[in-house]
mmCIF file of C-alpha atoms and ligand atoms in Angstrom:
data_model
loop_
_atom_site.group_PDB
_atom_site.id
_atom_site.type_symbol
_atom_site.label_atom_id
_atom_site.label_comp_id
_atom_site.label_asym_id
_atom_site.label_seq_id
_atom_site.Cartn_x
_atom_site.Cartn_y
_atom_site.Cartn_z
ATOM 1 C CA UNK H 10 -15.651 9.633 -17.341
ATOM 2 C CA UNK H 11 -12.254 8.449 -16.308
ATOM 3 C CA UNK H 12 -11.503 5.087 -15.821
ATOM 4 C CA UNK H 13 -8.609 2.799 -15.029
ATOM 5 C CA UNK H 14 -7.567 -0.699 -16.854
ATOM 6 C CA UNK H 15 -6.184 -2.589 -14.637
ATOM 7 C CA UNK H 16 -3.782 -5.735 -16.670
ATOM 8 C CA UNK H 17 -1.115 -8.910 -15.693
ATOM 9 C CA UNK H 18 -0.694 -9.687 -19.594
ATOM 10 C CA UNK H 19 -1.308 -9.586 -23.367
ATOM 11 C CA UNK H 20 -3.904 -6.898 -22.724
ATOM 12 C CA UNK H 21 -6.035 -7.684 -26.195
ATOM 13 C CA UNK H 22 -9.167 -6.754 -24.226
ATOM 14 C CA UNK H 23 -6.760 -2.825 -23.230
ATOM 15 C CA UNK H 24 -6.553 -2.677 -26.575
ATOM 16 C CA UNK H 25 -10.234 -2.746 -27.659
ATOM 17 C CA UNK H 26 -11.271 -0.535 -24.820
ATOM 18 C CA UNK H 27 -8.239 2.064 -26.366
ATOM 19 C CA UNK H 28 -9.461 1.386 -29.735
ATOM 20 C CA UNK H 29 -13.641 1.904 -29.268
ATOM 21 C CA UNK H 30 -13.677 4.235 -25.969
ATOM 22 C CA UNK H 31 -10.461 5.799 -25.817
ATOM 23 C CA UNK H 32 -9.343 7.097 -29.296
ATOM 24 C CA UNK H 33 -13.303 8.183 -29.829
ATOM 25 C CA UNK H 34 -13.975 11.786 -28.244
ATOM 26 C CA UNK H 35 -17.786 10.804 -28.888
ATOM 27 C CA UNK H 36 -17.641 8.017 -25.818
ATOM 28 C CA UNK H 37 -16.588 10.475 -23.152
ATOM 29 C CA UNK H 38 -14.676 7.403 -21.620
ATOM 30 C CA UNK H 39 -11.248 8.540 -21.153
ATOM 31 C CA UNK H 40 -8.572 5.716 -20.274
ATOM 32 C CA UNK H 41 -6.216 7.532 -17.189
ATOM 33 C CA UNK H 42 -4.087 5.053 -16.383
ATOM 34 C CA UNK H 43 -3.162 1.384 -17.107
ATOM 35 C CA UNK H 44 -2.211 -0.572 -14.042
ATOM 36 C CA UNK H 45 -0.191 -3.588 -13.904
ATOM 37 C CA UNK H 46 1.069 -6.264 -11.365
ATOM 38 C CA UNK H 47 3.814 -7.563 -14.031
ATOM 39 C CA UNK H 48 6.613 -5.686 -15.309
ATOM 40 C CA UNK H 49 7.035 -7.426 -18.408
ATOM 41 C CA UNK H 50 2.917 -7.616 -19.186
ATOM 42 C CA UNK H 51 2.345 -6.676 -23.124
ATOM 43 C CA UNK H 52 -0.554 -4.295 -22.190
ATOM 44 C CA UNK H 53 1.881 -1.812 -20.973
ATOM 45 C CA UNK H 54 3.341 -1.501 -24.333
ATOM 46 C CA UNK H 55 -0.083 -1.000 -25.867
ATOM 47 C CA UNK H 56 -0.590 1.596 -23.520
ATOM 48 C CA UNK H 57 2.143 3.379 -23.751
ATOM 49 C CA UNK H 58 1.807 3.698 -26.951
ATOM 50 C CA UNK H 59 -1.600 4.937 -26.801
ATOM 51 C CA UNK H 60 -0.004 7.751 -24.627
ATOM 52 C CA UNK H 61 -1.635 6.597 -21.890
ATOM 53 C CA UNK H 62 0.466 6.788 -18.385
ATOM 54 C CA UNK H 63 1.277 3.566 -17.007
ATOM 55 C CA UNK H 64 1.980 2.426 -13.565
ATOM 56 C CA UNK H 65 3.414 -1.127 -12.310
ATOM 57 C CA UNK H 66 2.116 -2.288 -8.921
ATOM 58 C CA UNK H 67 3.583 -5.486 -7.870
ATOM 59 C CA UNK H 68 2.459 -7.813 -4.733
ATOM 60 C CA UNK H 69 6.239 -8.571 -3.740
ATOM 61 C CA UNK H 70 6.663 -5.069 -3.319
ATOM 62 C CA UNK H 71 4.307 -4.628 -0.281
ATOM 63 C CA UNK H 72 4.259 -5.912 3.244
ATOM 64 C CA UNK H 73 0.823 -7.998 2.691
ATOM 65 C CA UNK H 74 -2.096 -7.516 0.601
ATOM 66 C CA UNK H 75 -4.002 -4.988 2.720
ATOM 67 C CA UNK H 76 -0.805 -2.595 1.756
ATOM 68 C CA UNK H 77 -0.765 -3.557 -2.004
ATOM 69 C CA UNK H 78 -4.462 -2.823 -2.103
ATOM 70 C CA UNK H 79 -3.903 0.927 -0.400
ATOM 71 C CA UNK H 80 -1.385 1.604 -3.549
ATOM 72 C CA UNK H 81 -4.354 0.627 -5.907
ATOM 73 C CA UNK H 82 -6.544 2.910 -4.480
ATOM 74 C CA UNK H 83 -4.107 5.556 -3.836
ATOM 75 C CA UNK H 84 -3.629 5.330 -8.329
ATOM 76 C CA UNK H 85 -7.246 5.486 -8.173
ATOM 77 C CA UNK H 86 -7.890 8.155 -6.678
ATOM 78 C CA UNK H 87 -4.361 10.303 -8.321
ATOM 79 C CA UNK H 88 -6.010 10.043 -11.529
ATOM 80 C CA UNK H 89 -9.395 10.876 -10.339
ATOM 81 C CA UNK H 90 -11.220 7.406 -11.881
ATOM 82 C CA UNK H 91 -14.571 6.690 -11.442
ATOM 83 C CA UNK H 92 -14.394 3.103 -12.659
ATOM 84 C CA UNK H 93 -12.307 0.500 -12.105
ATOM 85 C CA UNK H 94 -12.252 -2.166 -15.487
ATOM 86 C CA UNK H 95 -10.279 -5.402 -14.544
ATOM 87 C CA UNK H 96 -8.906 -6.973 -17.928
ATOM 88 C CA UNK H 97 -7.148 -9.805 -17.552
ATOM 89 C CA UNK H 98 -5.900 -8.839 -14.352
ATOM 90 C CA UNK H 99 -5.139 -11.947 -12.148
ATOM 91 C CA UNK H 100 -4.920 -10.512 -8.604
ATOM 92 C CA UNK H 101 -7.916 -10.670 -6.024
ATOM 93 C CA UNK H 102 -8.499 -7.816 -3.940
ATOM 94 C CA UNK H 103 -9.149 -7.979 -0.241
ATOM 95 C CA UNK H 104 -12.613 -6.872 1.394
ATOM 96 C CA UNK H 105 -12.045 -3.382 2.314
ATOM 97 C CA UNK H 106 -11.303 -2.389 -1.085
ATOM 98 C CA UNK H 107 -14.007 -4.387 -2.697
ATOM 99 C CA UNK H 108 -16.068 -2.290 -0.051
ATOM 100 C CA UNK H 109 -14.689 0.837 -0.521
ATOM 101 C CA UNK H 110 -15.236 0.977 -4.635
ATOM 102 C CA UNK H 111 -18.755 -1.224 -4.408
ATOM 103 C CA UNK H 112 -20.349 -1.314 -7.606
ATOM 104 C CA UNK H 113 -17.511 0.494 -9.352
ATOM 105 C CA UNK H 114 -15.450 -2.248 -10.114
ATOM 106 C CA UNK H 115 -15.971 -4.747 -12.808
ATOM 107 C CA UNK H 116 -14.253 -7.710 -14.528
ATOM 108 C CA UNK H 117 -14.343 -9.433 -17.613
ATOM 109 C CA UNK H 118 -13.955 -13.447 -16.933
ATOM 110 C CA UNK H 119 -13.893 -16.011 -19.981
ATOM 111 C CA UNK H 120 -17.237 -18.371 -18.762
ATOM 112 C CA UNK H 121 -20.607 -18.192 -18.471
ATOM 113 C CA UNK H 122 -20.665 -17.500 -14.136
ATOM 114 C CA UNK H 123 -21.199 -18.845 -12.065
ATOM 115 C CA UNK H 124 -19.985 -21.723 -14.003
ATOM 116 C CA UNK H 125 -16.340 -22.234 -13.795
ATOM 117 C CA UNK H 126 -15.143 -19.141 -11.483
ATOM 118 C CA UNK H 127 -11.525 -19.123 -10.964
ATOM 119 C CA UNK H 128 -7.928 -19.042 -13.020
ATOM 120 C CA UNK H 129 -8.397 -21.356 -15.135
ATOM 121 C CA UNK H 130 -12.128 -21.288 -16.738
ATOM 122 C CA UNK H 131 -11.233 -22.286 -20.221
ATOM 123 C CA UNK H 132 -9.922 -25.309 -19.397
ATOM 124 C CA UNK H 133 -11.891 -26.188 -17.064
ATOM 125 C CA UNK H 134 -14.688 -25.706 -19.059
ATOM 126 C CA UNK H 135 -13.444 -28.007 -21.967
ATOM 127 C CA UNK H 136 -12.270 -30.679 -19.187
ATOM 128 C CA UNK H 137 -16.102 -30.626 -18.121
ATOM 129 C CA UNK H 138 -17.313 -30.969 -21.402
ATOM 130 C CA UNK H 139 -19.813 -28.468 -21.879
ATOM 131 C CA UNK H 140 -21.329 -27.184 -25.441
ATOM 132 C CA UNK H 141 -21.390 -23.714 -24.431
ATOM 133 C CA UNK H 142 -19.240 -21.208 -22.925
ATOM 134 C CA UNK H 143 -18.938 -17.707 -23.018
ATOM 135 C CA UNK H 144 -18.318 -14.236 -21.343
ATOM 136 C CA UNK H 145 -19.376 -12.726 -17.929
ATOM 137 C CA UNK H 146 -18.822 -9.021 -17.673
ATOM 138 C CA UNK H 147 -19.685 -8.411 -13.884
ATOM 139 C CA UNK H 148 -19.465 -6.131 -10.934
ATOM 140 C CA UNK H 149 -16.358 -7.361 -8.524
ATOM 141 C CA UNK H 150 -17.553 -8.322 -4.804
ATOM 142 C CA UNK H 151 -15.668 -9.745 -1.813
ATOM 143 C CA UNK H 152 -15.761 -13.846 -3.193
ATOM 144 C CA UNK H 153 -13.954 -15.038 -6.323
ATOM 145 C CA UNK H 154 -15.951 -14.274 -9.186
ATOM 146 C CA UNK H 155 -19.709 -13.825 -7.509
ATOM 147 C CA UNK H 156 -20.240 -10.577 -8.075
ATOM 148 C CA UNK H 157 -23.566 -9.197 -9.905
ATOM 149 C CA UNK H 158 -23.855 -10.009 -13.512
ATOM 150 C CA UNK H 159 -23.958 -7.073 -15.827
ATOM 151 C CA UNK H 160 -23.977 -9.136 -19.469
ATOM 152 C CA UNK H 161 -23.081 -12.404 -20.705
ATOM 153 C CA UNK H 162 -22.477 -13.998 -24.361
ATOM 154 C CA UNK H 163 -22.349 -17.532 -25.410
ATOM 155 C CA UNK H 164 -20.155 -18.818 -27.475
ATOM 156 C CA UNK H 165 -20.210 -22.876 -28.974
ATOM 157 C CA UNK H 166 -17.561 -25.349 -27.919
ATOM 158 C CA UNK H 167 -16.754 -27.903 -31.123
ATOM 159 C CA UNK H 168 -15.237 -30.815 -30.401
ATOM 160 C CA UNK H 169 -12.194 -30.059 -32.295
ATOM 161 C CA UNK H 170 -11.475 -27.081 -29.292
ATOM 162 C CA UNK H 171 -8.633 -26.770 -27.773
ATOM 163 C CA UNK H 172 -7.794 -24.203 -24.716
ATOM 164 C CA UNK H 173 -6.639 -21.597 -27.204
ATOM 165 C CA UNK H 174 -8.797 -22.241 -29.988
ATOM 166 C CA UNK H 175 -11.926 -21.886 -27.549
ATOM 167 C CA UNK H 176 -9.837 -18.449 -25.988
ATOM 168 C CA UNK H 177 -10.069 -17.046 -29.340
ATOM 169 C CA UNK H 178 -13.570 -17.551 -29.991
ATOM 170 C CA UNK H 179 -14.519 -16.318 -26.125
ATOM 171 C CA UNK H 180 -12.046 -13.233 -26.781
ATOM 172 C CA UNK H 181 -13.980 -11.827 -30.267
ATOM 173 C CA UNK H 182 -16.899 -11.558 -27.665
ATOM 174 C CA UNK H 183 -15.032 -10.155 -24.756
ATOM 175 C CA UNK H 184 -13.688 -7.272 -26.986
ATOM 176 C CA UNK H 185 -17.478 -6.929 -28.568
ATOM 177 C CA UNK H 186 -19.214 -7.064 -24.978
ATOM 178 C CA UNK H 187 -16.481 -4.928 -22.881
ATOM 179 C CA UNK H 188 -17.031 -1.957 -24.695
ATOM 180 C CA UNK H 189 -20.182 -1.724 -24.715
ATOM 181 C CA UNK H 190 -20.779 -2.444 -20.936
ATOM 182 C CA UNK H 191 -18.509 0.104 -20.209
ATOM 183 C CA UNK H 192 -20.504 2.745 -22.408
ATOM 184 C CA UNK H 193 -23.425 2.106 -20.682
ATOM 185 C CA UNK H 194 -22.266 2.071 -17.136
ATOM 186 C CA UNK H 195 -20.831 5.991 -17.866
ATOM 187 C CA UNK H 196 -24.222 6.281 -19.200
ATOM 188 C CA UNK H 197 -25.599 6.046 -15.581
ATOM 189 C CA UNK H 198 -28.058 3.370 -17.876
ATOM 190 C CA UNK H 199 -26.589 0.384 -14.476
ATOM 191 C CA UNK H 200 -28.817 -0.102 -12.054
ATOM 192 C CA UNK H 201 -28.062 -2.821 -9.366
ATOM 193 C CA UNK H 202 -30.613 -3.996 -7.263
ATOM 194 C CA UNK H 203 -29.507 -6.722 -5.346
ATOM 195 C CA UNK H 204 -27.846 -9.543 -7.231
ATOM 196 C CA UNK H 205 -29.703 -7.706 -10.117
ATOM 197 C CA UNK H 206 -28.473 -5.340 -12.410
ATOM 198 C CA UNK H 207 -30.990 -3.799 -14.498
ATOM 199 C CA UNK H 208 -30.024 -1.938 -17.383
ATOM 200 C CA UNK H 209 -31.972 0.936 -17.860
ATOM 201 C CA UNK H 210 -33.603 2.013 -21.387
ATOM 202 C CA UNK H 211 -35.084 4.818 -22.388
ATOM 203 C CA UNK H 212 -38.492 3.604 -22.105
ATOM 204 C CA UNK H 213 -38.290 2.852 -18.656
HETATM 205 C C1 LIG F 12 -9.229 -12.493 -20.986
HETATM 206 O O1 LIG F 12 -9.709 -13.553 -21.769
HETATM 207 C C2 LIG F 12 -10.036 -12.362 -19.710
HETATM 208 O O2 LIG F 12 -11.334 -12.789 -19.844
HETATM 209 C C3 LIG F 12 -9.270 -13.266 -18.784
HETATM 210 O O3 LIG F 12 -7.925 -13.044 -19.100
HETATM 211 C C4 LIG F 12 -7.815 -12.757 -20.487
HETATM 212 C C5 LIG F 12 -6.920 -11.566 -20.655
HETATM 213 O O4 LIG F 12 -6.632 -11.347 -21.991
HETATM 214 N N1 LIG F 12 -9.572 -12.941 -17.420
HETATM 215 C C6 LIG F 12 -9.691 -13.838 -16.460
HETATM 216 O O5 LIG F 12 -9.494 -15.034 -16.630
HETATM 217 C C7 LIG F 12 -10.078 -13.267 -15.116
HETATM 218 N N2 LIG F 12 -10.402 -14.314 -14.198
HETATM 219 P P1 LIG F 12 -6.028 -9.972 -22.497
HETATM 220 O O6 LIG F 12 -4.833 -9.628 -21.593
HETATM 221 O O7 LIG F 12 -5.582 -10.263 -23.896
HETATM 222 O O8 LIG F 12 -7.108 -8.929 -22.425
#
């Protein structure tokens, strides 16, 4: 299955996927293209040297959002993908294209959803003061972060934490979870019924 990773920066969670899907003939997950709203984003780097082709999509370069969105999904569909990962890719896209790719695009956010949507969860999580946060791997819909939730892991907050030390923590998980979510939706094992998704084993 061909997919695209879609990145604004250090791209740690690009490099797992190229690492545990990518470089392993045995996943059948093939990495297409790497698409990125910055120029100067790290992930582009790690692709390219993966050998993977790279393309740089930027929001100043198009009339309005509607437009940018048409470039996405004319990358899309050059490279043939059949799954759209978002990884750390800070852009929202606009209705038509969330409606267009429905149930084939998903994002990995750094909380546990639907507590503290948004571009800043970390630190909004420590602000709040919870004892747990975590990792949301879900499907993308038309509102900021709502989407159906495929898997979630928690992760402790110590009171020591700050916004990067609590990153860290969150980002062994994201690169543990990511993967895996990833091999199972090529598996066909998704199922989403409603706000549901049910993952299917091979008992049921
Ligand atoms: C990740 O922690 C990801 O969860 C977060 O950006 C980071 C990107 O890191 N995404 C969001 O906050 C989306 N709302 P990376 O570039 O090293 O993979």
């Amino acid at each position: 299955m061909k997919i695209a990773v879609l990145v604004s920066g250090s791209g740690t969670n690009l490099q797992t996927l190229i690492e545990q899907l990518h470089k392993d003939e045995t996943s059948g997950i093939e990495i297409a293209v790497v698409i990125s709203d910055r120029q100067q984003a790290y992930a582009l780097t790690r692709a390219k040297r993966a050998g993977i082709p790279t393309q740089i999509v930027r929001t100043q370069d198009f009339e309005n959002r509607i437009a940018y969105d048409a470039e996405i999904s004319r990358q899309i569909e050059n490279y043939s993908v059949e799954l759209i990962v978002l990884a750390g890719f800070m852009k929202l896209f606009q209705p038509p294209l969330v409606r267009k790719y429905r149930n084939r695009i998903i994002n990995v956010h750094p909380s546990l959803l639907p507590a503290f949507p948004g571009a800043t969860p970390v630190a909004d999580s420590l602000a709040y003061g919870v004892k747990v946060a975590g990792v949301t791997v879900h499907f993308v819909d038309e509102d900021v972060d709502t989407g159906p939730i495929i898997a979630q892991t928690v992760v402790p907050v110590y009171d020591t934490d700050d916004e990067e030390s609590l990153h860290k923590r969150i980002q062994i998980e994201e690169h543990k979870l990511y993967p895996k979510v990833i091999k199972s939706y090529a598996q066909g094992k998704l199922k989403v019924e409603g706000r549901k998704v049910i993952k299917i084993t091979s008992e049921t």
